[in-house]
Amino acid sequence: MLTSSAFTSNPAVVARTDQGSDAESYLLVMPAGRAIWVGDPEAATAFTSMREATRMATRLPACQRAYGLPREAELSVHRAH
């Protein structure tokens, strides 16, 4: 289930750490269903819950090593940099 973060109480994002660096990238699911990785957590798809984000992360190829993170916490960390 994808939804706007304005309508969720505990939104989460899917993230991965790029190999060879400490930079994280975030999953953005396009309207047609194609998934791309972006550097801004605010632009990433906000899932309704950590459960939904984790579910999406486990459906990705294992080589991507993705995981769910709380959206608001990730936005705070991203702004601090």
C-alpha positions as MATLAB code, in Angstrom:
seq = 'MLTSSAFTSNPAVVARTDQGSDAESYLLVMPAGRAIWVGDPEAATAFTSMREATRMATRLPACQRAYGLPREAELSVHRAH';
ca = [
       0.000    0.000    0.000;
       1.448    3.331   -1.047;
       0.108    6.567    0.312;
       0.992   10.198    0.836;
       2.784   10.834    4.113;
       0.197   13.526    4.912;
      -2.382   10.789    5.518;
      -0.317    8.367    7.565;
       0.609    8.486   11.215;
       3.796    6.390   11.069;
       5.116    6.462    7.508;
       8.300    4.627    6.578;
      10.693    4.572    3.641;
      12.782    1.843    2.058;
      16.514    2.581    2.118;
      19.764    0.961    1.141;
      23.391    1.841    1.726;
      25.324    2.203   -1.490;
      28.202   -0.245   -1.703;
      31.584    1.421   -1.484;
      30.294    4.478    0.408;
      28.206    5.412    3.425;
      25.602    7.216    1.304;
      22.043    6.007    1.569;
      19.529    5.980   -1.223;
      15.769    5.695   -0.939;
      13.188    3.826   -2.962;
      10.818    5.816   -5.168;
       8.068    3.736   -6.766;
       6.904    5.420   -9.959;
       3.188    5.476  -10.921;
       3.734    2.743  -13.522;
       5.305    0.525  -10.839;
       8.956    1.002  -11.802;
      11.248    1.439   -8.784;
      14.205    3.839   -8.784;
      16.639    4.931   -6.073;
      16.901    8.608   -5.084;
      19.197   10.443   -2.666;
      16.474   12.462   -0.936;
      14.239   10.712    1.635;
      11.596   13.407    1.151;
      11.224   12.388   -2.508;
      11.026    8.683   -1.638;
       7.804    6.742   -1.533;
       6.203    6.934    1.917;
       4.762    3.582    2.923;
       1.893    3.480    5.412;
       3.909    1.642    8.054;
       7.252    0.083    8.842;
       5.646   -3.270    8.096;
       4.758   -2.215    4.534;
       8.221   -0.720    3.952;
       9.897   -3.880    5.217;
       7.610   -5.994    3.056;
       8.637   -3.988   -0.018;
      12.325   -4.220    0.937;
      12.150   -8.000    1.143;
      10.660   -8.172   -2.368;
      13.695   -6.464   -3.890;
      16.709   -8.454   -5.136;
      18.964   -9.623   -2.291;
      21.957   -7.824   -3.793;
      20.273   -4.482   -3.004;
      20.102   -5.162    0.768;
      17.248   -2.779    1.404;
      15.503   -2.158    4.712;
      12.685   -0.048    6.155;
      13.261    3.110    8.196;
      10.867    5.534    9.916;
      10.355    8.427    7.479;
      10.328   11.295    9.981;
      13.551   10.185   11.660;
      15.254    9.810    8.296;
      14.106   13.276    7.206;
      15.537   14.755   10.426;
      18.913   13.099    9.901;
      18.986   14.118    6.243;
      18.278   17.785    7.104;
      21.049   17.810    9.710;
      23.687   17.057    7.079;
];
